[in-house]
Amino acid sequence: MTEGIGARVRDLIHQMYPGRAEKDIAELVGMTPDAFSRALNGKRGFAAVEVARLAELLGASMYWLATGERDPHEPVVVARHEFDRRTRSRSADWDAMKLVEDDVHLAYRQVNLPAWDQRVVPADPEEARAMLGPGAVRDLATRLEDVFGIDVIKIGGVPTALTMILAGRPVIVLGETGNWFYLNWSLAHEFAHLALGHVVADSHAPVDARLVDQQEADANAFAAEFLLPRTELLAIDWQKETARSVAARLWEWGVSTDALRTRLAALKCVLPAELSAALSLKTQTLLRRHWDGNTADDLITVRMEEAAARKFPLALRVAHIEAIAAGRVPKGTLAWMLDIDEADLEVDEPEAEYGDSIDVLAADLGLEVSGR
Amino acid sequence: MSALFIPDNTVLVNFARIRRMDLLRQLVGHRGQWCATVSHECDLSSHQPGLETIVEAHEIFGEPLVPETGQEHIDTQAIRTSFARPGEPKTKHLGEAETIAIILNRNIVAAFITDDESAARRARREGIVTYTTWHILKLAVKTRLVTVEEAWQHVIDLEGHKRRHPFLKEQDLFFMWCGE
């Protein structure tokens, strides 16, 4: 019997619901008081669905409830946060984030991707920029994958960026947004957490707010230097800059007016009034009014669409295609990654092979078969 | 070799929907068995209109098998992972996964009856023989518990003809398949 599960469940109940009657907990997880009591005492096993409901109620993993050991497949969280500039606090819709984390985790667990090859990621933003090469910010996600082997995912419903180690691979998860400048900042910030070695060893442990604050500050400093290098900004004579020239720079750097304004203030660069006014505009407003590079093709809209597109690493998609063809996973996860209906996904699955003839099943069941 | 007849809830729902739990009872006899999570799912299904008779499964399949070891629970989770889809609740597919895990861990000789193709595919990869609701209807025809015309009506009622199985696409094909 699974008496170990019963003991762990009982311990957690005492920790989380002290004084609460066991029959109340039984009701919450859809068990009768008698069955729950017997299960807690090791006289009856727990059904899988009961363990799943208890895990959710008690905030524990099913693996831990079943074994008392940490799930070796559990994601290692590197950073998970959202900085709200208005309230100057981190906030996040944790439940929504957990759903995204679970879905992404599922996609990695269903296939066997090689673990990360531990490529060196420099903690120096300038060195990282040099390794990524010129123009990296135009397609930063792909460049991070190619150069450092960091998987980057863009998907809807993500309230905050998330970086974790899944199946031994560093994975950055970002929300879909048409604002490429926010995307670039988020990506640079998450990349910084990896480059600076920030890892939350135990995601269930209480948050050390001071440590998190320090890591956030360090990641922001890295992102600022990575996207807007100090030496490059200080080499510019800002008094001679115009709304038009700054618009061109913003386009090239892939950052927002807000980010540039904040960075220049931090570097104590004094701006002429016209420039201050320009940088108080929304990024797209400034670009559409003052950037002269927006051709008839509307490059701004093109860049928006690129930023908003769902993205999963090619290696992950290919692994799923192979696993589907081999009959190891259903098509649903790949369809989700591609944001299409499963029925529309044309990847061949093996033909179904059912059991022996019905006559054999009939014989097994002691039934007599006759012709039609 | 004699085998146990172990269903998942998709099959029970189908027989309850056509109000032929009696067919399952006659076909299964004393060789039925089921697992605890499927039993839970069955009880949940019984609250849906038209599925009230599904509770007869308790008499047909008896006391459910319950995972007894941590390993059976771990295997259940791993098996569920292999055929889950993003966005699904964590309890989805647990009945099928638990059934496969218990069959494997206890070396039970069983025919697993499921209409969840992903679960069936996983079970077959593990060497477990699988059948569907449609195979059980065919068995009912071959054992003269229903006529082939009645069985076809059940296929229509369950919208089996809209599924991918070629032998369900048309009445003639179904009749031919039942005669094989």
XYZ file of C-alpha atoms in Angstrom:
552
model
C 0.000 0.000 0.000
C 1.040 3.595 -0.459
C 1.336 4.441 3.222
C 4.140 6.845 2.361
C 1.746 8.980 0.363
C -0.705 9.016 3.255
C 1.958 10.217 5.671
C 3.116 12.972 3.317
C -0.438 14.089 2.655
C -1.208 14.153 6.373
C 1.945 16.189 7.118
C 1.064 18.745 4.448
C -2.517 19.007 5.662
C -1.269 19.727 9.180
C 1.084 22.391 7.811
C -1.381 24.071 5.480
C -4.712 23.462 7.163
C -3.966 23.133 10.882
C -7.010 22.118 12.843
C -9.056 21.401 9.735
C -11.047 18.165 9.863
C -9.852 15.430 7.521
C -13.386 14.945 6.264
C -13.319 18.521 4.928
C -10.164 17.780 2.973
C -11.698 14.516 1.764
C -14.653 16.432 0.407
C -12.396 18.932 -1.363
C -10.664 16.138 -3.282
C -13.808 14.121 -3.976
C -13.174 11.239 -1.583
C -15.442 9.823 1.094
C -14.193 10.428 4.645
C -13.814 6.689 5.136
C -11.781 6.152 1.968
C -9.643 9.207 2.766
C -8.992 8.028 6.322
C -8.044 4.541 5.174
C -5.777 5.988 2.483
C -4.055 8.288 4.980
C -3.448 5.288 7.213
C -2.013 3.185 4.408
C -4.916 0.758 4.383
C -6.016 1.770 0.911
C -4.107 3.210 -2.027
C -4.782 6.574 -3.610
C -6.168 6.678 -7.139
C -4.106 8.746 -9.572
C -6.876 11.320 -9.782
C -6.919 11.628 -5.993
C -3.174 12.253 -5.923
C -3.591 14.864 -8.671
C -6.298 16.691 -6.733
C -4.333 16.520 -3.488
C -1.221 17.822 -5.234
C -3.166 20.811 -6.481
C -4.813 21.452 -3.110
C -1.587 21.103 -1.155
C 0.701 22.841 -3.649
C 2.936 19.793 -3.969
C 4.089 17.881 -7.006
C 2.468 14.537 -7.727
C 5.927 13.027 -7.963
C 6.826 14.172 -4.468
C 3.541 12.939 -3.023
C 4.109 9.558 -4.660
C 7.769 9.130 -3.720
C 8.834 11.742 -1.196
C 11.533 12.806 -3.656
C 11.856 15.839 -5.862
C 10.705 15.277 -9.431
C 13.916 15.012 -11.489
C 12.019 16.498 -14.432
C 10.819 19.526 -12.504
C 11.733 22.785 -14.252
C 14.492 24.828 -12.639
C 13.311 28.404 -12.536
C 15.908 30.992 -13.437
C 13.688 34.040 -13.293
C 10.003 34.694 -13.241
C 8.688 38.185 -12.785
C 7.040 41.186 -14.232
C 8.119 44.681 -13.403
C 5.311 47.167 -13.227
C 6.792 50.587 -13.900
C 3.662 52.322 -12.689
C 3.633 50.760 -9.249
C 7.380 50.045 -9.311
C 6.697 46.532 -8.114
C 6.861 43.063 -9.536
C 3.540 41.510 -10.227
C 2.434 38.535 -12.198
C -0.583 36.422 -12.779
C 0.972 33.343 -11.214
C -1.848 30.978 -12.090
C -1.734 31.947 -15.757
C 2.042 31.702 -15.712
C 1.907 28.246 -14.178
C -0.373 27.057 -16.969
C 2.080 28.324 -19.579
C 4.979 26.773 -17.701
C 3.151 23.426 -17.566
C 2.339 23.501 -21.276
C 5.878 24.378 -22.320
C 7.234 21.770 -19.929
C 4.926 19.185 -21.491
C 6.251 19.984 -24.962
C 9.819 19.346 -23.787
C 8.990 16.228 -21.767
C 7.224 14.526 -24.663
C 10.380 14.353 -26.771
C 14.059 13.723 -26.214
C 16.108 16.774 -27.068
C 19.816 16.753 -26.358
C 20.746 18.619 -23.184
C 22.361 22.033 -23.500
C 25.983 21.827 -24.562
C 26.942 24.298 -21.827
C 28.209 26.946 -24.189
C 29.870 29.796 -22.327
C 27.558 32.780 -21.959
C 29.631 35.829 -21.034
C 28.532 37.858 -18.035
C 29.880 40.940 -19.822
C 27.200 42.529 -22.057
C 29.769 43.962 -24.451
C 31.350 40.560 -24.958
C 27.927 39.006 -25.446
C 27.069 41.619 -28.077
C 30.297 40.940 -29.918
C 29.622 37.202 -29.945
C 26.100 37.718 -31.273
C 27.427 39.827 -34.120
C 26.232 43.029 -35.782
C 22.498 43.593 -36.200
C 21.636 40.902 -33.648
C 18.812 42.935 -32.187
C 16.835 42.621 -35.444
C 16.294 38.915 -34.704
C 17.629 38.502 -31.220
C 15.706 35.301 -30.452
C 17.183 33.382 -33.366
C 20.651 34.765 -32.705
C 20.514 33.680 -29.036
C 19.518 30.179 -30.144
C 22.224 29.969 -32.800
C 25.105 31.428 -30.811
C 24.388 30.342 -27.242
C 21.959 27.451 -27.690
C 19.287 29.214 -25.630
C 15.755 28.228 -26.638
C 13.370 31.159 -27.051
C 9.599 30.743 -27.072
C 7.010 33.390 -27.866
C 3.440 32.557 -27.028
C 0.175 34.270 -26.167
C -1.273 34.335 -22.677
C 2.064 34.907 -20.992
C 1.613 37.604 -18.353
C 5.320 37.815 -17.607
C 8.582 36.643 -19.081
C 9.914 33.407 -17.707
C 13.300 31.745 -17.866
C 13.839 28.174 -16.779
C 15.926 25.092 -17.370
C 13.792 22.408 -19.006
C 15.158 18.963 -19.794
C 18.612 20.395 -19.221
C 18.103 23.246 -21.704
C 17.830 26.978 -20.973
C 14.459 28.226 -22.157
C 13.188 31.811 -22.258
C 9.417 32.204 -22.593
C 8.024 35.553 -23.701
C 4.558 36.851 -24.453
C 3.573 37.639 -28.018
C 3.651 41.378 -28.513
C 3.683 43.583 -31.550
C 6.015 45.923 -29.704
C 9.409 44.588 -30.761
C 11.137 47.085 -28.475
C 9.468 45.577 -25.386
C 10.251 42.128 -26.691
C 13.927 43.023 -27.150
C 14.156 44.455 -23.665
C 12.463 41.431 -22.140
C 14.702 39.102 -24.075
C 17.862 40.991 -23.104
C 16.714 40.998 -19.476
C 16.016 37.247 -19.448
C 19.266 36.568 -21.272
C 20.975 38.554 -18.513
C 19.579 36.223 -15.841
C 21.176 33.293 -17.655
C 24.424 35.127 -18.328
C 24.656 36.193 -14.685
C 23.899 32.690 -13.403
C 20.674 33.489 -11.570
C 18.990 30.224 -10.656
C 16.201 29.670 -8.168
C 17.323 26.373 -6.657
C 13.972 25.649 -5.038
C 10.999 27.311 -6.664
C 8.801 26.167 -3.764
C 10.931 27.973 -1.189
C 9.893 31.404 0.098
C 11.068 34.266 -2.106
C 14.095 36.161 -0.826
C 12.872 39.605 -1.849
C 16.225 41.303 -1.354
C 18.061 38.764 -3.476
C 15.402 38.971 -6.162
C 15.590 42.770 -6.158
C 19.356 42.635 -6.561
C 19.101 40.111 -9.393
C 16.485 42.228 -11.117
C 18.655 45.325 -10.841
C 21.654 43.416 -12.199
C 19.604 41.996 -15.079
C 18.279 45.452 -15.959
C 21.771 46.914 -15.877
C 22.975 44.116 -18.155
C 20.047 44.646 -20.556
C 20.646 48.403 -20.650
C 24.315 47.992 -21.444
C 23.590 45.187 -23.893
C 21.027 47.150 -25.923
C 22.287 50.695 -25.323
C 26.036 50.547 -24.680
C 27.314 53.382 -22.544
C 30.308 54.182 -24.739
C 28.149 54.371 -27.842
C 25.636 56.712 -26.221
C 28.282 58.953 -24.701
C 30.001 59.283 -28.070
C 26.906 60.962 -29.512
C 26.522 64.721 -29.389
C 22.928 64.794 -28.221
C 22.654 68.541 -28.680
C 22.940 68.002 -32.438
C 20.433 65.154 -32.531
C 16.972 65.695 -33.975
C 13.709 63.826 -33.724
C 14.455 62.391 -37.150
C 17.965 61.183 -36.320
C 16.857 59.711 -32.993
C 14.000 57.911 -34.716
C 16.549 56.244 -36.994
C 18.661 55.276 -33.999
C 15.665 53.839 -32.151
C 14.827 51.734 -35.174
C 18.367 50.396 -35.345
C 18.729 49.782 -31.616
C 15.291 48.163 -31.333
C 14.418 49.883 -28.064
C 11.559 52.090 -26.905
C 11.562 55.836 -26.401
C 11.024 55.104 -22.733
C 14.087 52.872 -22.514
C 16.302 55.384 -24.306
C 15.038 58.296 -22.221
C 15.678 56.369 -18.992
C 19.123 55.275 -20.130
C 20.151 58.784 -21.174
C 18.961 60.160 -17.852
C 21.000 57.528 -16.026
C 24.051 58.540 -18.070
C 23.285 62.213 -17.270
C 23.072 63.160 -20.947
C 21.442 66.537 -21.400
C 18.952 66.693 -24.254
C 17.666 69.666 -26.214
C 13.981 70.453 -25.732
C 12.996 69.143 -29.166
C 14.601 65.795 -28.388
C 13.046 65.538 -24.944
C 9.666 66.154 -26.503
C 10.333 63.518 -29.182
C 11.372 60.926 -26.592
C 8.223 61.562 -24.600
C 6.221 60.209 -27.549
C 5.249 56.570 -27.794
C 7.843 54.631 -29.753
C 5.635 53.897 -32.728
C 4.341 57.452 -32.777
C 7.879 58.817 -32.986
C 8.821 56.343 -35.704
C 5.732 56.987 -37.809
C 6.108 60.748 -37.515
C 9.839 61.162 -37.828
C 11.554 58.056 -39.195
C 12.201 58.412 -42.900
C 13.052 54.772 -43.446
C 9.462 53.530 -43.376
C 8.933 52.694 -47.031
C 5.735 51.889 -48.859
C 6.137 48.340 -47.533
C 5.471 49.736 -44.045
C 8.492 48.239 -42.325
C 7.093 49.233 -38.956
C 4.080 46.996 -39.425
C 6.284 44.213 -40.772
C 8.465 44.403 -37.659
C 5.355 44.422 -35.459
C 4.072 41.284 -37.126
C 7.420 39.554 -36.747
C 7.465 40.386 -33.042
C 3.896 39.203 -32.563
C 4.394 35.840 -34.275
C 4.293 32.710 -32.135
C 7.659 31.015 -31.994
C 9.001 27.704 -30.772
C 12.549 26.414 -31.312
C 13.003 24.537 -34.564
C 14.670 21.604 -32.796
C 11.622 21.159 -30.562
C 9.221 21.232 -33.505
C 11.307 18.764 -35.503
C 11.518 16.429 -32.503
C 7.723 16.463 -32.255
C 7.269 15.757 -35.957
C 9.536 12.723 -35.624
C 7.789 11.552 -32.451
C 4.356 11.865 -34.076
C 5.501 9.875 -37.101
C 6.809 7.188 -34.752
C 3.512 7.147 -32.836
C 5.111 8.266 -29.581
C 3.137 11.490 -29.061
C -0.167 12.871 -30.334
C -0.294 15.783 -32.763
C -1.852 18.132 -30.226
C 1.351 19.595 -28.833
C 2.861 20.364 -32.229
C -0.457 21.860 -33.349
C -0.369 24.072 -30.252
C 3.179 25.167 -31.022
C 2.168 26.048 -34.573
C -1.082 27.633 -33.396
C -3.198 25.568 -35.757
C -6.019 23.092 -35.316
C -4.824 19.547 -34.663
C -7.082 18.250 -37.436
C -5.337 20.536 -39.932
C -1.877 19.262 -39.069
C -0.748 16.925 -41.813
C 1.859 14.754 -40.184
C 1.449 11.054 -40.798
C 0.843 8.906 -37.765
C 1.286 5.129 -37.837
C -1.806 3.160 -38.698
C -3.701 1.792 -35.730
C -3.086 -1.884 -35.091
C -5.697 -3.427 -32.925
C -5.593 -6.646 -31.019
C -6.018 -10.140 -32.244
C -9.189 -10.993 -34.024
C -12.479 -10.662 -32.246
C -12.611 -14.455 -32.179
C -9.574 -14.452 -29.880
C -11.141 -11.847 -27.607
C -14.332 -13.890 -27.565
C -12.390 -17.006 -26.605
C -10.637 -15.064 -23.838
C -13.987 -14.041 -22.495
C -15.404 -17.543 -22.822
C -17.905 -16.496 -25.490
C -19.043 -18.570 -28.399
C -18.755 -16.922 -31.799
C -20.939 -17.754 -34.721
C -21.019 -16.580 -38.337
C -23.259 -13.744 -39.350
C -4.761 -17.303 -22.955
C -7.537 -15.858 -20.815
C -7.393 -12.133 -20.424
C -9.125 -9.563 -18.319
C -11.358 -7.050 -20.051
C -10.307 -3.591 -18.788
C -12.126 -0.518 -20.169
C -11.497 3.174 -19.906
C -14.291 5.655 -19.382
C -14.729 6.533 -23.087
C -16.060 3.038 -23.679
C -18.334 3.083 -20.648
C -19.746 6.435 -21.756
C -20.505 5.020 -25.194
C -22.402 2.004 -23.886
C -24.298 4.170 -21.402
C -25.167 6.623 -24.191
C -26.790 3.886 -26.286
C -28.334 2.479 -23.075
C -26.711 -0.904 -23.620
C -24.743 -1.432 -20.427
C -26.474 -4.808 -20.497
C -24.380 -5.710 -23.528
C -21.176 -4.993 -21.634
C -22.465 -7.047 -18.713
C -23.172 -10.042 -20.932
C -19.939 -9.821 -22.882
C -17.634 -9.244 -19.951
C -19.143 -11.783 -17.584
C -16.721 -12.334 -14.734
C -13.641 -11.244 -16.630
C -14.066 -7.507 -16.154
C -11.746 -5.303 -14.164
C -11.179 -1.562 -13.985
C -8.987 0.971 -12.303
C -9.766 3.487 -9.579
C -9.443 6.662 -11.638
C -11.680 5.245 -14.378
C -14.192 4.432 -11.660
C -14.002 8.088 -10.513
C -14.464 9.308 -14.080
C -17.423 6.972 -14.467
C -19.069 8.459 -11.382
C -18.560 11.961 -12.762
C -20.037 10.919 -16.105
C -23.132 9.548 -14.358
C -24.183 13.124 -13.574
C -24.506 13.920 -17.279
C -27.996 13.632 -18.782
C -28.435 10.352 -20.615
C -25.513 8.645 -18.917
C -27.209 7.646 -15.671
C -26.922 3.917 -16.386
C -23.143 4.118 -16.499
C -23.108 3.414 -12.754
C -23.897 -0.208 -13.639
C -20.182 -0.426 -14.404
C -19.603 -0.828 -10.668
C -21.502 -4.135 -10.741
C -19.876 -5.239 -13.990
C -16.268 -4.426 -13.152
C -16.317 -4.732 -9.362
C -13.871 -3.256 -6.902
C -11.415 -1.105 -8.867
C -7.665 -1.644 -8.896
C -5.893 1.116 -6.993
C -2.218 2.065 -7.459
C -0.290 0.370 -4.694
C 3.213 1.735 -5.076
C 4.941 5.014 -5.746
C 6.271 3.454 -8.936
C 2.743 2.890 -10.241
C 1.984 6.553 -9.611
C 5.212 7.730 -11.280
C 4.545 5.516 -14.275
C 0.972 6.834 -14.458
C 2.308 10.390 -14.652
C 4.948 9.535 -17.251
C 2.419 7.670 -19.410
C -0.082 10.506 -19.146
C 2.624 12.964 -20.194
C 3.226 10.997 -23.367
C -0.298 11.559 -24.659
C -1.445 14.757 -22.992
C -2.015 17.980 -24.889
C -1.244 21.557 -23.815
C -4.150 23.208 -22.068
C -5.662 20.007 -20.782
C -6.365 19.689 -17.058
C -3.925 17.509 -15.180
C -6.638 14.962 -14.514
C -7.297 14.428 -18.237
C -6.146 11.007 -19.520
C -5.302 9.901 -15.982
C -7.711 6.970 -16.159
C -6.086 5.575 -19.284
C -2.591 6.226 -17.950
C -3.325 4.618 -14.589
C -4.805 1.586 -16.324
C -1.726 1.099 -18.511
C 0.614 1.624 -15.535
C -1.194 -0.950 -13.407
C -1.389 -3.515 -16.229
C 2.356 -3.141 -16.823
C 3.493 -3.083 -13.211
C 1.414 -6.125 -12.272
C 1.971 -8.040 -15.515
C -1.764 -8.399 -15.964
C -2.838 -10.208 -19.113
C -5.533 -7.876 -20.315
C -7.359 -6.472 -23.274
C -7.527 -2.701 -22.813
C -10.669 -1.229 -24.319
C -10.357 2.455 -25.162
C -11.431 4.907 -27.833
C -8.598 7.279 -26.964
C -6.285 6.575 -29.883
C -3.282 8.180 -28.222
C -3.723 6.025 -25.149
C -4.271 2.933 -27.282
C -1.122 3.655 -29.269
C 0.900 3.975 -26.067
C -0.600 0.779 -24.680
C 0.227 -1.134 -27.862
C 3.806 0.118 -27.719
C 3.970 -1.496 -24.294
C 2.649 -4.777 -25.692
C -0.899 -4.434 -24.394
C -3.677 -5.607 -26.701
C -6.249 -2.883 -27.334
C -9.736 -2.770 -28.736
C -12.327 -0.016 -29.220
C -16.046 0.393 -28.618
C -16.511 -0.654 -32.249
C -14.697 -3.924 -31.704
C -16.971 -4.644 -28.752
C -20.009 -3.961 -30.922
C -18.560 -6.352 -33.472
C -18.105 -8.916 -30.707
C -21.748 -8.422 -29.744
C -22.743 -9.123 -33.351
C -20.549 -12.203 -33.573
C -21.951 -13.589 -30.358
C -25.495 -12.854 -31.564
C -26.294 -10.454 -28.749
C -27.288 -7.843 -31.334
C -27.963 -7.912 -35.040
C -25.539 -6.194 -37.342
C -28.295 -3.698 -38.194
C -28.705 -2.826 -34.525
C -24.958 -2.488 -34.163
C -24.849 -0.099 -37.142
C -27.572 1.999 -35.538
C -25.395 2.216 -32.429
C -22.487 3.360 -34.612
C -24.698 6.101 -36.046
C -25.996 7.102 -32.604
C -22.433 7.387 -31.344
C -21.354 9.195 -34.508
C -18.755 6.530 -35.137
C -19.199 7.031 -38.869
C -17.627 10.475 -38.473
C -14.449 9.009 -37.032
C -11.315 7.986 -38.828
C -11.883 4.234 -38.832
C -12.489 3.179 -42.452
C -14.739 0.301 -41.413
C -17.193 2.767 -39.863
C -17.534 5.080 -42.829
C -20.469 3.324 -44.478
C -23.001 0.710 -43.549
C -21.777 -1.802 -46.137
C -18.177 -1.497 -44.933
C -19.299 -1.988 -41.349
C -21.386 -5.031 -42.255
C -18.419 -6.498 -44.132
C -16.066 -5.824 -41.200
C -18.461 -7.443 -38.761
C -18.569 -10.524 -40.965
C -14.777 -10.952 -41.028
